[in-house]
Short mmCIF file of C-alpha atoms in Angstrom, two decimals:
data_model
loop_
_atom_site.label_atom_id
_atom_site.label_comp_id
_atom_site.label_asym_id
_atom_site.label_seq_id
_atom_site.Cartn_x
_atom_site.Cartn_y
_atom_site.Cartn_z
CA UNK O 27 86.22 98.58 109.02
CA UNK O 28 82.69 99.01 107.37
CA UNK O 29 81.06 96.21 105.48
CA UNK O 30 80.07 96.78 101.82
CA UNK O 31 76.83 95.19 100.74
CA UNK O 32 76.73 95.51 96.88
CA UNK O 33 73.71 94.97 94.79
CA UNK O 34 74.24 94.09 91.34
CA UNK O 35 72.61 92.24 88.40
CA UNK O 36 73.83 90.72 85.16
CA UNK O 37 71.58 92.85 83.17
CA UNK O 38 69.75 96.23 83.57
CA UNK O 39 66.17 96.52 84.50
CA UNK O 40 66.18 93.60 86.83
CA UNK O 41 65.16 95.57 89.91
CA UNK O 42 68.59 96.34 91.45
CA UNK O 43 68.03 100.06 92.13
CA UNK O 44 64.42 99.44 93.51
CA UNK O 45 65.75 96.72 95.82
CA UNK O 46 68.71 98.87 96.92
CA UNK O 47 66.48 101.83 97.61
CA UNK O 48 64.13 99.61 99.59
CA UNK O 49 66.95 98.07 101.70
CA UNK O 50 67.94 101.79 102.44
CA UNK O 51 64.60 102.18 104.16
CA UNK O 52 65.43 98.98 106.45
CA UNK O 53 69.13 99.12 107.01
CA UNK O 54 69.52 102.04 109.43
CA UNK O 55 73.32 102.18 110.03
CA UNK O 56 74.76 102.79 106.55
CA UNK O 57 76.18 105.04 103.92
CA UNK O 58 74.28 104.70 100.65
CA UNK O 59 76.24 104.71 97.46
CA UNK O 60 74.99 104.77 93.89
CA UNK O 61 77.76 103.36 91.91
CA UNK O 62 75.79 103.12 88.65
CA UNK O 63 77.71 106.14 87.45
CA UNK O 64 76.88 105.60 83.85
CA UNK O 65 73.02 105.85 84.54
CA UNK O 66 72.61 107.07 88.09
CA UNK O 67 68.98 107.29 88.94
CA UNK O 68 68.57 106.15 92.59
CA UNK O 69 68.55 109.98 93.44
CA UNK O 70 65.01 109.89 92.02
CA UNK O 71 63.76 107.87 94.88
CA UNK O 72 66.06 109.07 97.72
CA UNK O 73 65.81 112.74 96.95
CA UNK O 74 69.39 113.72 98.24
CA UNK O 75 70.33 117.16 99.30
CA UNK O 76 73.81 117.74 97.91
CA UNK O 77 76.22 119.01 100.66
CA UNK O 78 79.58 118.43 98.85
CA UNK O 79 80.24 118.35 95.08
CA UNK O 80 83.52 117.73 93.25
CA UNK O 81 84.48 117.43 89.60
CA UNK O 82 86.06 114.20 88.69
CA UNK O 83 89.17 114.05 86.38
CA UNK O 84 88.98 111.56 83.65
CA UNK O 85 91.95 110.36 81.45
CA UNK O 86 93.82 113.56 80.11
CA UNK O 87 93.29 114.33 76.32
CA UNK O 88 96.13 115.26 73.83
CA UNK O 89 96.23 118.85 72.76
CA UNK O 90 98.20 120.09 69.72
CA UNK O 91 99.75 123.61 69.96
CA UNK O 92 99.35 124.91 66.44
CA UNK O 93 102.03 127.48 66.89
CA UNK O 94 104.66 124.92 67.47
CA UNK O 95 103.20 122.35 65.06
CA UNK O 96 105.26 121.87 62.05
CA UNK O 97 102.77 119.63 60.29
CA UNK O 98 105.07 116.57 59.79
CA UNK O 99 102.05 114.42 60.12
CA UNK O 100 103.92 112.00 62.52
CA UNK O 101 101.02 112.15 65.11
CA UNK O 102 98.15 111.58 62.73
CA UNK O 103 100.05 108.66 61.08
CA UNK O 104 100.70 106.83 64.42
CA UNK O 105 97.39 107.46 66.20
CA UNK O 106 95.63 104.13 66.33
CA UNK O 107 92.32 105.72 67.45
CA UNK O 108 91.81 108.03 64.37
CA UNK O 109 91.75 111.00 66.85
CA UNK O 110 93.91 113.43 64.97
CA UNK O 111 92.64 115.37 61.91
CA UNK O 112 93.39 118.33 59.95
CA UNK O 113 90.80 121.32 59.89
CA UNK O 114 89.93 123.54 57.02
CA UNK O 115 92.82 125.92 57.93
CA UNK O 116 95.29 123.18 57.49
CA UNK O 117 95.86 122.93 61.29
CA UNK O 118 96.31 119.69 63.11
CA UNK O 119 93.75 119.02 65.95
CA UNK O 120 92.72 116.27 68.39
CA UNK O 121 89.13 114.92 68.67
CA UNK O 122 88.83 114.58 72.41
CA UNK O 123 86.16 111.92 72.17
CA UNK O 124 88.33 109.67 70.11
CA UNK O 125 91.49 110.35 72.15
CA UNK O 126 92.42 107.38 74.17
CA UNK O 127 95.05 109.13 76.27
CA UNK O 128 97.72 106.80 75.19
CA UNK O 129 100.22 109.82 74.80
CA UNK O 130 101.82 108.16 71.76
CA UNK O 131 101.45 111.36 69.65
CA UNK O 132 103.08 113.43 72.58
CA UNK O 133 106.02 111.13 72.53
CA UNK O 134 106.42 110.87 69.01
CA UNK O 135 106.14 114.69 68.22
CA UNK O 136 109.60 115.81 67.21
CA UNK O 137 109.05 119.49 68.35
CA UNK O 138 107.12 119.02 71.52
CA UNK O 139 104.00 120.53 70.18
CA UNK O 140 101.60 118.04 71.93
CA UNK O 141 100.62 118.21 75.69
CA UNK O 142 98.17 116.20 77.75
CA UNK O 143 95.29 118.25 78.94
CA UNK O 144 93.30 117.38 82.33
CA UNK O 145 89.68 116.72 81.41
CA UNK O 146 86.71 116.44 83.74
CA UNK O 147 84.62 113.26 82.99
CA UNK O 148 82.01 113.71 85.71
CA UNK O 149 80.98 114.91 89.13
CA UNK O 150 80.49 113.13 92.56
CA UNK O 151 78.42 114.25 95.38
CA UNK O 152 78.12 113.86 99.17
CA UNK O 153 74.42 114.24 99.98
CA UNK O 154 71.95 113.79 102.82
CA UNK O 155 68.63 111.90 102.30
CA UNK O 156 65.89 110.92 104.55
CA UNK O 157 67.44 107.49 104.60
CA UNK O 158 70.95 108.49 105.42
CA UNK O 159 74.13 109.73 103.83
CA UNK O 160 74.61 109.20 100.18
CA UNK O 161 77.54 109.31 97.95
CA UNK O 162 76.78 109.46 94.30
CA UNK O 163 78.04 110.51 90.95
CA UNK O 164 77.19 111.44 87.45
CA UNK O 165 79.34 110.63 84.32
CA UNK O 166 79.23 113.32 81.56
CA UNK O 167 77.74 112.12 78.20
CA UNK O 168 80.20 110.38 76.16
CA UNK O 169 82.72 110.23 79.01
CA UNK O 170 84.40 107.14 79.87
CA UNK O 171 86.17 105.34 82.76
CA UNK O 172 83.13 105.03 85.01
CA UNK O 173 85.30 102.34 86.77
CA UNK O 174 87.51 105.11 88.22
CA UNK O 175 84.48 107.13 89.25
CA UNK O 176 82.92 104.13 90.95
CA UNK O 177 86.20 103.69 92.82
CA UNK O 178 86.17 107.35 93.85
CA UNK O 179 82.51 107.22 95.22
CA UNK O 180 83.13 104.10 97.08
CA UNK O 181 86.34 105.39 98.56
CA UNK O 182 84.54 108.54 99.79
CA UNK O 183 81.78 106.40 101.34
CA UNK O 184 84.34 104.40 103.08
CA UNK O 185 86.08 107.57 104.54
CA UNK O 186 82.56 108.87 105.72
CA UNK O 187 81.75 105.51 107.26
CA UNK O 188 85.17 105.42 109.15
CA UNK O 189 84.70 108.90 110.33
CA UNK O 190 81.34 108.48 111.55
CA UNK O 191 81.70 104.90 112.74
CA UNK O 192 78.98 103.69 110.43
CA UNK O 193 78.98 99.84 110.02
CA UNK O 194 77.52 99.34 106.61
CA UNK O 195 77.90 100.78 102.93
CA UNK O 196 74.92 99.94 100.76
CA UNK O 197 76.16 100.00 97.08
CA UNK O 198 73.94 100.11 94.07
CA UNK O 199 76.00 98.76 91.31
CA UNK O 200 75.96 98.85 87.46
CA UNK O 201 74.47 96.28 85.44
CA UNK O 202 76.65 93.81 83.64
CA UNK O 203 80.01 92.59 84.62
CA UNK O 204 82.23 95.28 83.09
CA UNK O 205 84.68 97.67 84.55
CA UNK O 206 82.20 99.66 86.75
CA UNK O 207 81.09 96.42 88.11
CA UNK O 208 84.45 95.12 88.80
CA UNK O 209 85.14 98.47 90.66
CA UNK O 210 81.93 97.95 92.46
CA UNK O 211 82.53 94.46 93.90
CA UNK O 212 86.18 95.11 94.69
CA UNK O 213 86.46 95.09 98.40
CA UNK O 214 82.82 94.01 98.80
CA UNK O 215 81.84 92.09 101.75
CA UNK O 216 78.76 90.52 100.36
CA UNK O 217 77.06 90.65 97.00
CA UNK O 218 73.27 90.51 96.41
CA UNK O 219 72.63 89.55 92.85
CA UNK O 220 69.19 90.36 91.44
CA UNK O 221 67.83 88.10 89.01
CA UNK O 222 64.55 87.96 87.11
CA UNK O 223 63.06 84.61 85.96
CA UNK O 224 63.91 84.93 82.18
CA UNK O 225 66.47 83.16 79.96
CA UNK O 226 68.60 86.39 80.02
CA UNK O 227 68.11 86.80 83.87
CA UNK O 228 69.42 83.16 84.35
CA UNK O 229 72.30 83.61 81.86
CA UNK O 230 73.43 86.77 83.49
CA UNK O 231 73.18 85.47 86.99
CA UNK O 232 75.64 82.77 86.06
CA UNK O 233 78.03 85.46 84.76
CA UNK O 234 77.74 87.52 88.05
CA UNK O 235 78.32 84.41 90.12
CA UNK O 236 81.38 83.61 88.07
CA UNK O 237 82.64 87.14 88.68
CA UNK O 238 81.99 87.18 92.25
CA UNK O 239 83.83 83.82 92.74
CA UNK O 240 86.81 85.16 90.77
CA UNK O 241 86.91 87.95 93.31
CA UNK O 242 86.35 85.59 96.23
CA UNK O 243 83.17 87.51 97.32
CA UNK O 244 80.22 85.76 98.99
CA UNK O 245 77.07 86.13 97.13
CA UNK O 246 73.31 85.46 97.35
CA UNK O 247 70.48 85.94 94.88
CA UNK O 248 67.03 87.71 95.04
CA UNK O 249 64.66 86.58 92.49
CA UNK O 250 62.52 89.55 91.38
CA UNK O 251 59.07 89.33 89.73
CA UNK O 252 59.46 85.62 90.67
CA UNK O 253 55.75 84.82 89.94
CA UNK O 254 56.00 85.77 86.26
CA UNK O 255 57.53 82.53 85.39
CA UNK O 256 57.59 79.85 88.03
CA UNK O 257 59.56 77.30 85.88
CA UNK O 258 62.52 79.89 85.33
CA UNK O 259 62.12 80.75 89.06
CA UNK O 260 62.73 77.00 90.01
CA UNK O 261 65.68 76.96 87.44
CA UNK O 262 67.33 79.94 89.27
CA UNK O 263 66.67 78.18 92.59
CA UNK O 264 68.18 75.02 91.44
CA UNK O 265 71.30 76.92 90.09
CA UNK O 266 71.74 78.74 93.32
CA UNK O 267 71.54 75.61 95.33
CA UNK O 268 73.97 73.82 93.20
CA UNK O 269 76.38 77.04 93.50
CA UNK O 270 75.92 77.15 97.31
CA UNK O 271 74.40 80.55 96.77
CA UNK O 272 71.72 81.37 99.16
CA UNK O 273 68.31 82.48 97.77
CA UNK O 274 67.82 85.65 100.04
CA UNK O 275 64.14 85.99 98.92
CA UNK O 276 61.75 86.42 96.16
CA UNK O 277 59.70 89.50 95.28
CA UNK O 278 56.37 89.06 93.55
CA UNK O 279 55.49 91.20 90.33
CA UNK O 280 53.31 94.12 91.60
CA UNK O 281 52.18 97.04 89.41
CA UNK O 282 52.17 98.97 92.63
CA UNK O 283 55.86 99.21 92.05
CA UNK O 284 55.51 100.80 88.79
CA UNK O 285 52.98 103.33 89.86
CA UNK O 286 55.06 104.11 92.81
CA UNK O 287 58.21 104.74 90.76
CA UNK O 288 56.20 106.83 88.26
CA UNK O 289 55.12 109.02 91.16
CA UNK O 290 58.90 109.25 92.38
CA UNK O 291 57.75 107.41 95.49
CA UNK O 292 59.45 104.67 97.42
CA UNK O 293 57.92 101.22 96.62
CA UNK O 294 58.89 99.92 100.05
CA UNK O 295 56.71 102.44 101.66
CA UNK O 296 53.77 102.18 99.36
CA UNK O 297 53.46 98.44 98.32
CA UNK O 298 52.82 96.03 101.13
CA UNK O 299 53.91 92.88 99.13
CA UNK O 300 57.25 94.52 98.33
CA UNK O 301 57.60 95.60 102.08
CA UNK O 302 57.04 92.19 103.30
CA UNK O 303 59.47 90.60 100.74
CA UNK O 304 62.16 93.12 101.47
CA UNK O 305 61.81 92.75 105.10
CA UNK O 306 62.33 88.93 104.69
CA UNK O 307 65.23 89.52 102.35
CA UNK O 308 66.89 91.96 104.78
CA UNK O 309 66.70 89.36 107.55
CA UNK O 310 68.30 86.58 105.35
CA UNK O 311 71.05 89.07 104.16
CA UNK O 312 71.99 89.86 107.65
CA UNK O 313 71.99 86.12 108.54
CA UNK O 314 74.21 85.45 105.64
CA UNK O 315 76.98 87.76 106.68
CA UNK W 8 108.39 124.77 107.88
CA UNK W 9 108.78 121.58 110.02
CA UNK W 10 109.84 118.35 108.60
CA UNK W 11 106.42 117.04 108.97
CA UNK W 12 104.91 119.80 107.05
CA UNK W 13 107.60 119.38 104.20
CA UNK W 14 106.80 115.71 104.08
CA UNK W 15 103.08 116.32 103.74
CA UNK W 16 103.74 118.82 100.92
CA UNK W 17 105.92 116.31 99.18
CA UNK W 18 103.31 113.58 99.60
CA UNK W 19 100.70 115.80 97.77
CA UNK W 20 102.82 115.10 94.65
CA UNK W 21 102.13 111.45 94.83
CA UNK W 22 99.03 110.78 92.73
CA UNK W 23 96.66 107.65 92.58
CA UNK W 24 96.80 107.09 88.84
CA UNK W 25 93.22 106.00 88.64
CA UNK W 26 91.58 108.66 90.63
CA UNK W 27 94.11 111.38 89.54
CA UNK W 28 94.03 112.82 93.17
CA UNK W 29 97.05 112.97 95.61
CA UNK W 30 97.31 110.26 98.37
CA UNK W 31 96.91 113.05 101.06
CA UNK W 32 93.59 114.36 99.86
CA UNK W 33 92.40 110.71 99.31
CA UNK W 34 93.44 109.92 102.97
CA UNK W 35 95.46 107.04 101.67
CA UNK W 36 98.31 107.92 103.96
CA UNK W 37 97.70 108.55 107.59
CA UNK W 38 99.33 108.43 111.09
CA UNK W 39 102.36 110.25 110.08
CA UNK W 40 104.70 110.62 112.96
CA UNK W 41 108.22 112.44 112.61
CA UNK W 42 111.12 112.51 114.90
CA UNK W 43 112.21 115.94 113.82
CA UNK W 44 115.64 115.74 115.52
CA UNK W 45 116.70 112.33 114.26
CA UNK W 46 114.93 112.74 110.82
CA UNK W 47 112.90 109.46 111.19
CA UNK W 48 109.36 109.40 109.73
CA UNK W 49 106.80 106.77 110.09
CA UNK W 50 103.51 106.41 108.23
CA UNK W 51 100.71 104.15 107.27
CA UNK W 52 99.30 103.44 103.66
CA UNK W 53 96.36 101.73 102.24
CA UNK W 54 95.18 101.66 98.74
CA UNK W 55 91.61 102.48 97.94
CA UNK W 56 90.81 98.84 97.59
CA UNK W 57 92.54 95.74 98.85
CA UNK W 58 93.34 94.38 95.50
CA UNK W 59 94.50 97.70 93.93
CA UNK W 60 96.64 96.78 90.89
CA UNK W 61 99.02 99.76 91.59
CA UNK W 62 99.33 99.51 95.38
CA UNK W 63 102.79 98.41 95.20
CA UNK W 64 103.87 101.31 92.99
CA UNK W 65 102.02 103.76 95.12
CA UNK W 66 103.81 102.36 98.24
CA UNK W 67 107.29 102.73 96.56
CA UNK W 68 106.41 106.30 95.32
CA UNK W 69 105.34 107.19 98.91
CA UNK W 70 108.41 106.14 100.55
CA UNK W 71 110.56 107.72 98.00
CA UNK W 72 108.78 111.02 98.31
CA UNK W 73 109.40 111.07 102.00
CA UNK W 74 113.09 110.13 101.66
CA UNK W 75 113.51 112.95 99.12
CA UNK W 76 112.82 115.56 101.68
CA UNK W 77 116.09 117.24 103.15
CA UNK W 78 116.69 116.08 106.73
CA UNK W 79 114.84 112.77 106.37
CA UNK W 80 117.11 109.92 107.16
CA UNK W 81 114.66 107.15 107.39
CA UNK W 82 111.09 106.44 106.36
CA UNK W 83 109.09 103.57 107.67
CA UNK W 84 105.94 102.95 105.52
CA UNK W 85 103.42 100.44 107.04
CA UNK W 86 101.12 99.03 104.43
CA UNK W 87 97.64 98.05 105.39
CA UNK W 88 94.42 96.75 103.78
CA UNK W 89 96.32 95.55 100.84
CA UNK W 90 96.43 91.66 99.70
CA UNK W 91 100.16 92.23 98.95
CA UNK W 92 101.04 94.21 102.03
CA UNK W 93 103.79 91.80 103.16
CA UNK W 94 105.34 91.62 99.88
CA UNK W 95 105.25 95.55 99.34
CA UNK W 96 106.96 96.08 102.70
CA UNK W 97 109.67 93.64 101.55
CA UNK W 98 110.14 95.78 98.54
CA UNK W 99 110.26 98.95 100.56
CA UNK W 100 113.07 97.59 102.65
CA UNK W 101 115.18 97.72 99.55
CA UNK W 102 114.89 101.60 99.60
CA UNK W 103 116.76 101.75 103.01
CA UNK W 104 120.31 102.38 102.56
#
């Protein structure tokens, strides 16, 4: 059974994707997963060649057959999401973006004029990169349910890892602690929380730790841009120690990273300070497993 | 069509409600063995994640689907990688008559 190493952070912009991409340079035997379906961007650094693509079905949406509809107004009256309206021709229709797929209108319709229609909410891909196989996804604008899409990409990665006897699955998660993150850490073997030395960084690290504990998943912390605020970095270290959470390493602030990313290059390959830190972090991760 | 092929076709009607794909395509079911003569099928099932909230319902739906195939007298469903695997298997016993 392959081991899922999941990288998350309580907030966006803490350096999660950059760290995941860097670890992809170091960890050889792995499948890479970009589970940040809402804002997938690791492809910019890993430059995947798509080998397999599939559409992903989101929740079905209600659809009114105007020929059957007798305009009794029952559906519009009952809909709690304000999704059913009347157009200029006096016909009832469903606003797909508002429809929550609850099917109440379909059940309530006295003449069976309402059906649920399959809707595609995104795409997922199996790709090859210079750093290994990558499974990633893209959620369409306005689409919801990224948690399910995250479950799908992780499941596909697990199947590939089993088939090819690959030991690790390296997962770049979404920021925050919402549904996609819960899907991301479900079944995780170890979580690497990326925190930056700011009040928000500390606050969100605590939330992430609480989430990991509730899922009984071991976790460690990486302090990114640690030298921007040594006092906050110490606070993170104290919190981690109190919580029995290993500090896996600290990455200094380095404008080389920004320049590398701007040039769509891998910071690990171009920034010596980052390379040294990530190598150290990688050793600590392996020891923590 | 052999019993095994009929069972596979029937299992394609069992959907994971979250991923909206069938359990065969998702490879949630595997190691299907069928004693064609005596109508005994055995299969393994695992949900996408070990704490899947609909794991039990899926296990029941899989067993019912297999039992609904003409000629199948017994269906043994082994549940793996699921934190409530034991409990699920207890439930499944109730479907044996």
